[in-house]
Every structure is written in structure tokens, then in C-alpha cells.
Short mmCIF file of C-alpha atoms in Angstrom, two decimals:
data_model
loop_
_atom_site.label_atom_id
_atom_site.label_comp_id
_atom_site.label_asym_id
_atom_site.label_seq_id
_atom_site.Cartn_x
_atom_site.Cartn_y
_atom_site.Cartn_z
CA MET A 44 -15.56 -2.98 31.60
CA THR A 45 -12.14 -4.33 30.27
CA LEU A 46 -8.62 -2.80 30.92
CA VAL A 47 -6.10 -2.78 28.23
CA LEU A 48 -2.69 -1.36 27.98
CA GLY A 49 -1.23 0.55 24.86
CA LEU A 50 2.55 1.70 24.39
CA ASP A 51 3.58 4.24 21.65
CA ILE A 52 7.34 4.57 21.28
CA GLY A 53 7.57 7.87 19.50
CA SER A 54 10.40 9.95 17.87
CA THR A 55 10.66 12.27 20.96
CA THR A 56 8.24 10.75 23.53
CA THR A 57 7.33 7.23 24.74
CA LYS A 58 3.94 6.89 25.99
CA ALA A 59 1.69 4.45 27.84
CA ALA A 60 -2.20 4.48 28.04
CA LEU A 61 -4.26 2.37 30.28
CA ILE A 62 -7.82 2.47 28.90
CA ALA A 63 -11.13 0.98 29.82
CA VAL A 64 -13.47 -0.50 27.16
CA SER A 65 -17.00 -1.00 27.17
CA ALA A 66 -19.54 0.50 25.14
CA GLU A 67 -17.10 3.28 24.69
CA VAL A 68 -13.44 4.02 25.23
CA SER A 69 -12.16 5.88 28.26
CA VAL A 70 -8.74 6.72 29.40
CA VAL A 71 -7.77 5.70 32.89
CA ARG A 72 -4.05 6.98 33.05
CA VAL A 73 -1.41 8.11 30.71
CA ALA A 74 2.45 8.40 31.38
CA ARG A 75 5.09 10.00 29.33
CA THR A 76 8.90 9.94 29.25
CA SER A 77 11.50 10.84 26.60
CA THR A 78 12.68 8.26 23.94
CA PRO A 79 16.47 7.16 24.45
CA THR A 80 18.44 5.91 21.74
CA ASP A 81 20.26 3.52 24.11
CA VAL A 82 18.36 0.17 23.60
CA ALA A 83 18.50 -0.87 27.41
CA GLU A 84 17.38 2.55 28.40
CA LEU A 85 14.58 2.45 25.90
CA LEU A 86 13.20 -0.75 27.33
CA ALA A 87 13.55 0.63 30.79
CA ALA A 88 11.64 3.60 29.69
CA CYS A 89 8.94 1.65 28.17
CA ALA A 90 8.62 -0.58 31.39
CA ALA A 91 8.70 2.61 33.63
CA VAL A 92 5.82 4.26 31.88
CA ALA A 93 3.66 0.86 31.82
CA ARG A 94 4.15 0.43 35.58
CA GLU A 95 3.14 4.01 36.15
CA CYS A 96 -0.05 3.39 34.17
CA LEU A 97 -0.69 0.07 35.88
CA THR A 98 -0.83 1.71 39.41
CA ASP A 99 -4.45 2.41 38.67
CA ALA A 100 -5.38 -0.99 37.20
CA ARG A 101 -7.95 -2.33 39.53
CA GLU A 102 -8.65 -5.43 37.14
CA PRO A 103 -6.63 -7.73 35.11
CA ILE A 104 -5.30 -6.49 32.08
CA ALA A 105 -6.69 -8.19 29.07
CA ALA A 106 -4.31 -7.49 26.28
CA ILE A 107 -1.30 -5.17 25.43
CA GLY A 108 -0.95 -3.30 22.16
CA ILE A 109 2.34 -1.64 20.84
CA ALA A 110 2.83 1.13 18.59
CA SER A 111 6.20 2.76 17.32
CA MET A 112 7.87 4.84 14.92
CA ALA A 113 8.83 2.97 11.76
CA GLU A 114 12.09 2.72 10.00
CA SER A 115 14.11 2.63 13.23
CA GLY A 116 15.84 -0.49 14.82
CA THR A 117 19.01 -2.00 16.12
CA ALA A 118 21.24 -5.07 15.48
CA LEU A 119 21.42 -7.74 18.15
CA ASP A 120 23.86 -10.57 18.70
CA GLY A 121 22.96 -14.10 19.31
CA ASP A 122 22.25 -13.53 22.90
CA GLY A 123 19.96 -10.55 22.08
CA ARG A 124 22.42 -8.06 23.10
CA PRO A 125 22.60 -4.60 21.22
CA LEU A 126 25.40 -4.13 18.92
CA THR A 127 24.27 -0.70 18.21
CA PRO A 128 22.25 2.11 19.60
CA LEU A 129 18.77 2.62 18.14
CA LEU A 130 19.30 3.51 14.46
CA ARG A 131 16.68 5.97 14.14
CA TRP A 132 14.77 6.98 10.75
CA ASP A 133 15.99 10.49 11.08
CA ARG A 134 19.70 9.88 11.43
CA ARG A 135 22.01 10.72 8.50
CA ILE A 136 23.01 7.91 6.20
CA ASP A 137 25.37 8.45 3.16
CA PRO A 138 22.92 8.41 0.23
CA GLY A 139 25.46 6.33 -1.79
CA HIS A 140 24.04 3.12 -0.05
CA LEU A 141 20.63 4.00 -1.42
CA ASP A 142 22.02 4.47 -4.76
CA ASP A 143 23.64 1.00 -4.71
CA LEU A 144 20.60 -0.74 -3.60
CA LEU A 145 18.48 0.90 -6.35
CA ALA A 146 21.28 0.01 -8.85
CA ARG A 147 20.52 -3.54 -7.94
CA HIS A 148 16.80 -3.33 -7.62
CA PRO A 149 15.52 -0.20 -9.53
CA GLU A 150 12.02 -1.36 -9.25
CA LEU A 151 12.27 -1.57 -5.38
CA PRO A 152 10.26 1.46 -4.56
CA SER A 153 7.39 0.53 -6.79
CA LEU A 154 7.31 -3.07 -5.68
CA THR A 155 7.39 -2.16 -2.01
CA GLY A 156 5.40 1.13 -2.00
CA VAL A 157 8.28 2.81 -0.19
CA PRO A 158 9.64 6.07 -1.51
CA ALA A 159 13.58 6.11 -2.28
CA THR A 160 15.04 7.66 0.81
CA THR A 161 17.69 6.57 3.24
CA LYS A 162 15.15 5.89 5.99
CA PRO A 163 14.21 2.21 5.19
CA ALA A 164 16.05 -0.64 7.26
CA ALA A 165 16.98 -2.00 3.97
CA VAL A 166 19.34 1.07 3.35
CA ALA A 167 20.44 1.06 7.06
CA LEU A 168 21.53 -2.43 6.99
CA ARG A 169 23.53 -1.82 3.70
CA ALA A 170 25.36 1.06 5.43
CA LEU A 171 26.08 -1.08 8.50
CA ARG A 172 27.47 -3.78 6.09
CA ALA A 173 29.82 -1.27 4.52
CA GLU A 174 30.82 0.94 7.42
CA ARG A 175 30.81 -1.46 10.22
CA PRO A 176 31.44 -4.93 8.95
CA ASP A 177 32.34 -6.34 12.23
CA VAL A 178 28.89 -5.47 13.73
CA PHE A 179 27.34 -6.67 10.61
CA GLN A 180 28.98 -10.02 10.77
CA ALA A 181 28.14 -10.37 14.57
CA MET A 182 24.37 -9.61 13.99
CA ARG A 183 22.11 -12.41 14.58
CA HIS A 184 18.87 -10.42 14.83
CA TRP A 185 17.47 -7.16 13.53
CA ALA A 186 14.54 -5.66 15.48
CA GLY A 187 12.30 -2.71 15.04
CA VAL A 188 11.19 -0.45 17.96
CA ALA A 189 7.95 -2.28 18.49
CA ASP A 190 9.62 -5.57 17.98
CA LEU A 191 12.20 -4.85 20.79
CA VAL A 192 9.52 -4.21 23.29
CA ALA A 193 7.37 -7.31 22.15
CA HIS A 194 10.20 -9.43 22.46
CA ALA A 195 10.94 -8.10 26.15
CA LEU A 196 7.47 -8.97 27.01
CA THR A 197 7.14 -12.33 25.36
CA GLY A 198 10.60 -13.58 24.27
CA VAL A 199 9.10 -13.97 20.76
CA ARG A 200 10.73 -12.03 17.69
CA ALA A 201 7.96 -10.69 15.51
CA THR A 202 6.64 -7.62 13.77
CA ASP A 203 3.39 -6.67 12.00
CA HIS A 204 2.54 -5.74 8.33
CA THR A 205 2.69 -1.93 8.71
CA LEU A 206 6.14 -1.84 10.22
CA ALA A 207 7.49 -4.71 7.91
CA ALA A 208 6.19 -2.67 4.79
CA ARG A 209 8.29 0.24 5.89
CA THR A 210 11.55 -1.52 5.81
CA MET A 211 11.76 -1.70 1.96
CA MET A 212 12.45 -5.44 2.53
CA ALA A 213 8.71 -6.58 2.09
CA GLY A 214 6.20 -6.00 -0.41
CA ALA A 215 3.52 -3.07 -0.04
CA ASP A 216 1.26 -5.62 1.82
CA GLY A 217 4.17 -6.20 4.29
CA ASP A 218 3.12 -9.93 4.68
CA ALA A 219 6.49 -11.55 3.61
CA TRP A 220 10.20 -10.70 3.34
CA ASP A 221 11.61 -10.29 -0.14
CA ALA A 222 14.12 -13.05 -0.86
CA ALA A 223 15.92 -11.16 -3.61
CA VAL A 224 16.23 -8.17 -1.75
CA LEU A 225 17.73 -9.89 1.48
CA THR A 226 20.13 -11.63 -0.93
CA SER A 227 21.55 -8.45 -2.18
CA THR A 228 21.82 -6.94 1.20
CA GLY A 229 23.44 -10.04 2.69
CA ILE A 230 20.81 -10.75 5.24
CA ALA A 231 19.67 -14.21 6.10
CA ALA A 232 15.86 -14.37 6.47
CA GLY A 233 16.39 -15.75 9.84
CA ILE A 234 17.70 -12.25 11.27
CA LEU A 235 14.49 -10.52 10.67
CA PRO A 236 11.53 -11.08 12.89
CA ASP A 237 8.45 -13.15 11.84
CA VAL A 238 5.52 -10.96 10.37
CA ARG A 239 2.45 -11.42 12.11
CA MET A 240 -0.77 -11.20 10.18
CA PRO A 241 -3.53 -8.65 11.21
CA GLY A 242 -5.06 -9.78 14.48
CA GLU A 243 -2.48 -12.47 15.26
CA PRO A 244 -0.73 -12.06 18.55
CA VAL A 245 3.01 -12.06 19.15
CA GLY A 246 2.45 -14.37 21.94
CA PRO A 247 1.56 -14.05 25.69
CA THR A 248 3.63 -12.33 28.33
CA THR A 249 6.35 -14.37 30.00
CA ALA A 250 7.68 -13.97 33.77
CA ASP A 251 10.16 -11.39 32.44
CA ALA A 252 7.01 -9.04 31.90
CA ARG A 253 6.96 -8.23 35.72
CA VAL A 254 9.33 -5.47 35.17
CA PHE A 255 6.58 -3.77 33.29
CA GLY A 256 4.38 -4.48 36.02
CA LEU A 257 2.60 -7.25 34.18
CA PRO A 258 1.89 -10.90 35.04
CA ALA A 259 2.55 -13.67 32.67
CA GLY A 260 0.04 -14.93 30.22
CA VAL A 261 -1.31 -11.59 29.00
CA PRO A 262 -1.65 -11.69 25.08
CA VAL A 263 0.78 -9.14 23.31
CA TYR A 264 -0.02 -7.52 19.92
CA ILE A 265 2.09 -5.25 17.90
CA ALA A 266 -0.33 -2.70 16.69
CA GLY A 267 1.95 -1.21 14.10
CA HIS A 268 3.35 2.11 12.76
CA ASP A 269 2.43 4.98 14.97
CA HIS A 270 0.44 7.20 12.45
CA ALA A 271 -1.33 4.30 10.88
CA VAL A 272 -2.51 3.18 14.39
CA GLY A 273 -3.64 6.65 15.41
CA ALA A 274 -5.62 6.97 12.19
CA TRP A 275 -7.30 3.63 12.50
CA ALA A 276 -8.21 4.34 16.16
CA SER A 277 -9.56 7.68 15.44
CA GLY A 278 -12.21 6.02 12.95
CA VAL A 279 -10.19 6.71 9.62
CA ARG A 280 -11.11 3.31 8.12
CA ALA A 281 -13.32 3.89 5.14
CA PRO A 282 -12.11 4.78 1.60
CA GLY A 283 -11.72 8.67 1.33
CA ALA A 284 -11.19 9.26 5.12
CA VAL A 285 -7.95 11.14 5.96
CA ALA A 286 -6.04 11.39 9.19
CA ASP A 287 -3.53 14.25 9.99
CA SER A 288 -1.18 13.06 12.56
CA LEU A 289 0.86 15.78 14.13
CA GLY A 290 3.90 15.05 16.11
CA THR A 291 7.54 15.75 15.73
CA ALA A 292 7.12 14.52 12.15
CA GLU A 293 3.51 14.80 10.35
CA ALA A 294 1.91 12.18 8.40
CA VAL A 295 -1.06 12.30 6.22
CA VAL A 296 -2.71 9.04 6.04
CA ARG A 297 -5.56 8.49 3.44
CA VAL A 298 -7.67 5.25 3.04
CA THR A 299 -8.31 4.45 -0.58
CA ASP A 300 -9.53 1.46 -2.62
CA ALA A 301 -7.55 2.78 -5.62
CA ALA A 302 -3.87 4.06 -5.64
CA ALA A 303 -1.64 4.50 -8.64
CA THR A 304 1.28 2.99 -6.66
CA PRO A 305 4.43 4.01 -9.13
CA ALA A 306 3.24 7.59 -9.51
CA ALA A 307 2.43 8.05 -5.75
CA VAL A 308 5.71 6.62 -4.58
CA ALA A 309 7.77 8.53 -7.07
CA ASP A 310 5.94 11.72 -5.57
CA GLY A 311 7.14 10.62 -2.29
CA PHE A 312 4.08 8.99 -0.88
CA SER A 313 4.17 5.51 0.77
CA VAL A 314 1.44 3.02 -0.31
CA GLY A 315 0.36 0.27 2.38
CA ARG A 316 -2.39 -1.14 4.35
CA THR A 317 -4.50 -0.09 7.29
CA VAL A 318 -3.44 -1.73 10.52
CA ASP A 319 -6.42 -4.19 10.23
CA GLY A 320 -5.49 -5.20 6.79
CA SER A 321 -8.87 -4.17 5.39
CA ALA A 322 -7.81 -1.35 2.99
CA ARG A 323 -5.07 0.40 1.18
CA THR A 324 -3.49 3.59 2.53
CA LEU A 325 -1.48 6.39 0.92
CA LEU A 326 0.78 8.00 3.53
CA GLY A 327 2.60 11.40 3.04
CA GLY A 328 5.29 12.22 5.60
CA SER A 329 6.86 15.44 6.61
CA ARG A 330 9.83 15.99 8.96
CA ALA A 331 8.52 19.59 9.20
CA CYS A 332 5.90 19.59 12.02
CA GLY A 333 6.90 19.94 15.51
CA ALA A 334 10.53 19.76 14.24
CA MET A 335 9.90 23.05 12.43
CA LEU A 336 8.38 24.64 15.47
CA GLU A 337 11.67 23.50 17.43
CA TRP A 338 13.94 24.86 14.71
CA TRP A 339 12.26 28.38 14.52
CA GLU A 340 12.43 28.51 18.39
CA SER A 341 15.96 27.69 18.22
CA GLU A 342 16.80 30.20 15.30
CA HIS A 343 14.53 33.04 16.51
CA PRO A 344 14.10 32.83 20.25
CA ALA A 345 12.97 36.30 20.83
CA ASP A 346 9.70 35.47 18.76
CA ARG A 347 8.63 33.04 21.70
CA LEU A 348 6.98 30.93 18.92
CA PHE A 349 5.09 28.32 21.12
CA ASP A 350 3.79 31.05 23.47
CA ARG A 351 2.29 33.16 20.92
CA LEU A 352 0.89 30.07 18.90
CA ARG A 353 -0.90 28.96 22.19
CA GLY A 354 -2.49 32.19 22.47
CA LEU A 355 -3.93 32.55 18.92
CA GLU A 356 -7.59 32.19 18.51
CA PRO A 357 -9.13 30.83 15.43
CA ASP A 358 -12.13 33.20 15.47
CA ARG A 359 -9.84 36.15 15.34
CA TRP A 360 -7.38 34.74 12.78
CA VAL A 361 -5.35 37.40 10.87
CA THR A 362 -3.63 35.78 7.90
CA SER A 363 -0.10 36.78 7.48
CA GLY A 364 1.46 38.07 4.11
CA MET A 365 4.64 36.45 4.87
CA THR A 366 5.23 33.00 3.21
CA VAL A 367 7.25 30.25 5.06
CA LEU A 368 8.57 27.19 3.38
CA PRO A 369 8.74 24.84 6.33
CA TYR A 370 11.54 22.56 5.35
CA PRO A 371 14.46 22.34 8.14
CA SER A 372 15.71 19.04 6.59
CA GLY A 373 14.35 18.59 3.16
CA ARG A 374 11.01 17.73 1.58
CA GLN A 375 9.63 14.32 1.65
CA CYS A 376 6.45 14.82 -0.63
CA PRO A 377 4.98 16.18 -2.73
CA ARG A 378 7.87 16.69 -5.24
CA PRO A 379 10.61 15.21 -3.07
CA ASP A 380 13.55 17.40 -2.48
CA PRO A 381 16.03 16.44 -0.03
CA THR A 382 18.01 19.78 -0.40
CA ALA A 383 14.81 21.92 0.21
CA GLY A 384 15.22 24.24 3.22
CA VAL A 385 13.55 26.77 5.16
CA ALA A 386 12.58 29.97 3.11
CA VAL A 387 10.94 33.15 4.09
CA HIS A 388 9.38 35.58 1.66
CA ARG A 389 8.01 38.93 2.47
CA GLU A 390 9.36 38.51 6.02
CA GLU A 391 7.59 40.57 8.67
CA ALA A 392 9.13 42.11 11.60
CA ASP A 393 5.98 41.65 14.04
CA PRO A 394 6.64 38.56 16.15
CA GLU A 395 2.94 37.66 16.25
CA ARG A 396 2.67 37.77 12.42
CA ARG A 397 5.79 35.68 12.02
CA ALA A 398 4.40 33.06 14.41
CA ARG A 399 1.03 32.99 12.28
CA ALA A 400 3.30 32.63 9.13
CA VAL A 401 5.10 29.69 10.61
CA LEU A 402 1.95 28.04 11.38
CA GLN A 403 0.30 28.88 8.12
CA GLY A 404 3.25 27.23 6.35
CA LEU A 405 2.81 24.03 8.19
CA VAL A 406 -1.11 24.00 7.56
CA LEU A 407 -0.72 24.91 3.89
CA HIS A 408 2.09 22.28 3.38
CA ALA A 409 -0.28 19.53 4.73
CA ARG A 410 -3.17 20.93 2.43
CA TRP A 411 -0.77 20.44 -0.46
CA MET A 412 -0.06 16.86 0.76
CA ARG A 413 -3.72 16.11 1.13
CA GLU A 414 -4.69 17.51 -2.25
CA THR A 415 -1.99 15.60 -3.96
CA ILE A 416 -2.96 12.39 -2.28
CA ASP A 417 -6.33 12.75 -3.43
CA ALA A 418 -4.97 12.97 -6.98
CA HIS A 419 -3.19 9.82 -6.56
CA ALA A 420 -6.24 8.26 -5.03
CA HIS A 421 -8.59 9.36 -7.99
CA SER A 422 -11.13 10.74 -5.62
CA ALA A 423 -11.75 13.64 -3.38
CA ALA A 424 -11.20 12.92 0.49
CA THR A 425 -14.61 12.75 2.31
CA ASP A 426 -13.46 13.85 5.88
CA LEU A 427 -10.40 14.91 7.78
CA THR A 428 -9.40 13.87 11.29
CA LEU A 429 -6.47 15.71 13.19
CA LEU A 430 -4.84 13.91 16.15
CA GLY A 431 -1.74 14.67 18.14
CA SER A 432 -0.59 16.90 20.92
CA LEU A 433 -0.01 19.89 18.64
CA ALA A 434 -3.70 19.95 17.67
CA ASP A 435 -4.46 20.33 21.42
CA ARG A 436 -1.75 22.73 22.46
CA ILE A 437 -2.20 25.09 19.27
CA PRO A 438 -5.92 26.03 19.29
CA SER A 439 -5.87 27.39 15.80
CA TRP A 440 -4.29 24.45 14.07
CA ALA A 441 -7.30 22.24 13.40
CA PRO A 442 -9.70 25.16 12.62
CA LEU A 443 -7.02 26.35 9.91
CA ALA A 444 -7.08 22.90 8.60
CA ALA A 445 -10.71 23.07 8.27
CA THR A 446 -10.75 25.95 6.04
CA ALA A 447 -10.02 23.57 3.12
CA GLY A 448 -13.67 22.68 2.88
CA ILE A 449 -13.56 19.07 4.21
CA PRO A 450 -15.61 18.07 7.26
CA THR A 451 -13.03 18.25 9.83
CA ARG A 452 -12.75 16.43 13.37
CA ARG A 453 -10.22 16.24 15.97
CA THR A 454 -9.57 13.42 18.23
CA THR A 455 -9.69 14.39 21.92
CA THR A 456 -8.57 11.22 23.56
CA ARG A 457 -5.32 11.85 25.47
CA GLU A 458 -2.35 10.11 23.82
CA PRO A 459 -4.37 8.88 20.95
CA VAL A 460 -1.62 6.51 19.62
CA ALA A 461 -1.04 4.77 22.74
CA ALA A 462 -4.89 4.54 23.26
CA GLY A 463 -5.15 3.25 19.86
CA ALA A 464 -2.75 0.69 20.38
CA ALA A 465 -4.69 -0.40 23.43
CA LEU A 466 -7.91 -0.34 21.61
CA LEU A 467 -6.64 -2.38 18.78
CA SER A 468 -5.42 -4.97 21.24
CA ALA A 469 -8.80 -5.04 22.79
CA VAL A 470 -10.44 -5.58 19.60
CA ARG A 471 -7.98 -8.42 18.46
CA ALA A 472 -8.35 -10.15 21.89
CA GLY A 473 -12.09 -10.21 21.52
CA ALA A 474 -12.65 -7.84 24.45
CA ALA A 475 -13.99 -4.88 22.41
CA SER A 476 -16.42 -4.26 19.59
CA PRO A 477 -14.53 -3.70 16.20
CA ASP A 478 -16.80 -0.61 15.69
CA LEU A 479 -15.12 1.25 18.74
CA THR A 480 -13.11 4.32 18.14
CA LEU A 481 -11.56 6.97 20.16
CA GLU A 482 -13.54 10.22 20.91
CA ARG A 483 -13.57 12.85 18.31
CA THR A 484 -15.25 16.41 18.11
CA ASP A 485 -16.19 18.36 15.15
CA VAL A 486 -14.01 21.19 14.19
CA ALA A 487 -15.54 24.62 12.87
CA PRO A 488 -13.38 26.32 10.31
CA ALA A 489 -11.41 29.37 11.36
CA THR A 490 -12.42 32.92 10.29
CA ALA A 491 -9.46 33.38 8.10
CA PRO A 492 -9.94 35.80 5.28
CA GLY A 493 -7.15 35.55 2.73
CA LEU A 494 -5.98 31.99 3.62
CA ASP A 495 -6.83 30.80 0.22
CA ASP A 496 -4.88 33.36 -1.47
CA ALA A 497 -2.06 32.70 1.08
CA TYR A 498 -2.30 29.02 -0.13
CA ARG A 499 -1.97 30.10 -3.75
CA ARG A 500 1.07 32.16 -2.97
CA PHE A 501 2.64 29.22 -1.08
CA LEU A 502 2.19 26.86 -3.91
CA GLU A 503 3.60 29.41 -6.38
CA THR A 504 6.68 30.05 -4.22
CA VAL A 505 7.44 26.33 -3.42
CA LEU A 506 7.13 25.27 -7.06
CA THR A 507 9.26 28.22 -8.21
CA GLU A 508 11.99 27.21 -5.43
CA GLY A 509 11.91 23.92 -6.72
CA GLU A 510 12.76 25.05 -10.27
CA ARG A 511 15.88 27.01 -9.31
#
């Protein structure tokens, strides 16, 4: 048995998982805390959850893996002090900065596999240069979230290919920074972290890692983009396999050996590689997942949405005739529309039916994403795996997804991204078989008469809204 530690710095919550690997993967302990935007507080939060997990470590830790949200980072001065808070993927940026970047590099989305949104670091840095020139001039390092934590552990500034690719400053493979883009953005290559190839460690922990409860000399790996890490760890590795990662945001990750990059990117999907570098991925993102549930809870507190959803059983599902377009902050894909909002059609007064309609809207939007990804991959998906706390907390979510006719499983391992980061580090350190995956269970489709008709209504409604 070998112990490894994984960290997952997500949009809302930072998690740590201590796992034991042998012939299988078992979770020894997990810890959670909220994700701060202050950089010092963020590092302290990561250290705290690591220490909490390590209280149960009876053997030395063999490796550490770090996963994080992408498209989020901070500017640092020459001494490594933060010049900004964490500049997150979901903050508002003047779209004029994106327009300026694309005017100079119109081919950039197709070359990088990253859709034209304000989220990538290339846009954030152009905004920083225009709006805070003093900070931009003082910047000596740019670090993504996982990069910050890896540096705190090792003293080395590095990132991995899945996170580099999401910056719009590297190609779709994420293996090198694009000199032309850096020149137009005014960024010296030395400001960005080194890109580690799949399997390559950042370095060993230093004495500074003791604040995390770790000794010196433990190999540290950046596992990568949180959704991609969870997909790989859950066994979504072969062409045709699909993961649906449910969190504050949602990501559908499809492994493929063929992807029409320009068309997929124009439709709002990202093209990249799996965390082990072995295959291509198509990724569709949506801000409307946990964020949509929280939006509805805020706007309609009397509905007690979360309580009702937790109580809905899949074998007694009653399809709602109400159609909800779940876009509290625009739609990323398919058919990107930053102006899209929440829309309700054939609204019902009954709170339970309203709760069903909100969940239906999220499930049906994910089905639309998956079917569109299949079209860009030129083949049908072979299987679907759902992961994330919402699939656990809302018992009908996975069974409703399974009604689309694809063999469906749900990852049952606690904190699958943190555990997945740990598993990947164990494989890379030679301490675990590369065939190991997190535990999954088969999902039986819900008994949901009328759901296919509801899907057709959903598509008709969303496409009609887009034409207005």
C-alpha cells in the first residue's frame, strides 16, 4: 500500500484527498474549505486541508498531485509577492480586450483550440496591461492556481500542458508558449512558468513544505485542469468515452481520435489533450450547473430548490411541462451567446414541478452539449461517466442523464478530482499501475416518460430564443 496526496483548487471549494493505492484505490481522508481570492489566504487554505488529511498518514507520502480550475491566476513581483488578487475565470473583463487580441491574431482560437471568450489569461493580461499599467510593469511572474501551490511546495515555477493550453498563449497541445502572441501582449517568455510534459514532475518538496505537513523530498506533479483530471481518473481515457463533471461549472469531456478543431472552437468547444497526453479531448463548458441552482435558490427562495431536488427519486420521476433555459451568465456552447439568460416557458406554480424543470433544463443542456460534441468528433459516444458532488447529492441527476441511451456510470469515490490528482501522481511516480481508476458504479436510466419530448421542446425553445 502506498499513500499519495491530491489537491483540487476549485471555483468554490478547495479539497484535499489522501488515498492509498495498491491493487485498487481507497480514500483514507478528505478535507474541504472555501477557495479564497486573496493569494496568501489561498495558499494557507491549501496548506490547511493538506495538514488535515495528513493527520491520518501512517506511512510516508510517495507523491503529491495538484489539480485546479483553469483560466485563473495572479501577477507576482520579482520576490514572488502577489500584485493582484486571484484573477478568476468568471470575473468580468471588458470584451474590447478580447476584440483587440483577435484583431491582431484572428486565427488564435483555431490555432490554440480555445474559444474566443474573455476567460483565457491572454485576455486577462491584455486587460491588466491596459487598465493597470503600473502593475503590469511591476509583474515578473504570472502563475495559475496550481502553479502557485506547486511553487509553494517546491520553489519551482511550472505548469502542465492542460493548464497552459487554456491560457490561449500555447498551442492546443499546450507544450510550448507562442512567441507571436507573447510579443503582441507584451509578455516576456520568462514571466510564464515552464511547461512540464506529461509525467514530468515539477520538483521535490523543499523545507518550506512543512507548512503543508510534508517533509522535504516528496515529488510534486501538476495533475492539470480539474475537469480533465477527474475524467482521466474516472476511466474516461479511450476514444468515445465521455465524462460529465458537475460542479459550480459543468464540463463535458469527450476523448476522441478525430476533432474538427476550427468548427468545434467556433461552436464554443475547446480542443486539447488528455492529462496523460495520449489522446485528444473535446471539452464543452457551462457556467450553468451548481451556479444555476444557486441562482434559482436566490431568485425563488420559497421553492426550497435544493431540499426538493434531494428528495426526488428517479424511479418516480414526473417530467415537467415547464421549459427552463439555464443560462444565468450567458451560454458558452453550443452556439455561444454571451447575452443568453435564464428563460422560463410554460411556467408552473407547483414548487416541486418547478424544481424538476430546473434540473431538467440542466440535464437537457448537457445532453445537447454531448450530442454536439459527437458531431464534432464524427462518431457517437460509447459511454458516459458522471462525477462531482451534485451527482451524489441529487439522486435523479445521473439516472436522468442515462435516459439518453448511452451506457452510464457514476464515479463514487469521494472528491474525485482531488483523489484523481493523487492517483495520477502515484502513476507518474511509479507507485501505481497506469490501469488503476477510481471506483464507478453503473447507473440505471430513470423511468421518465415524456423526457425525450421535453428535450425536443428544449431544443426548439433555445434555438428560437437564439434567433431573436
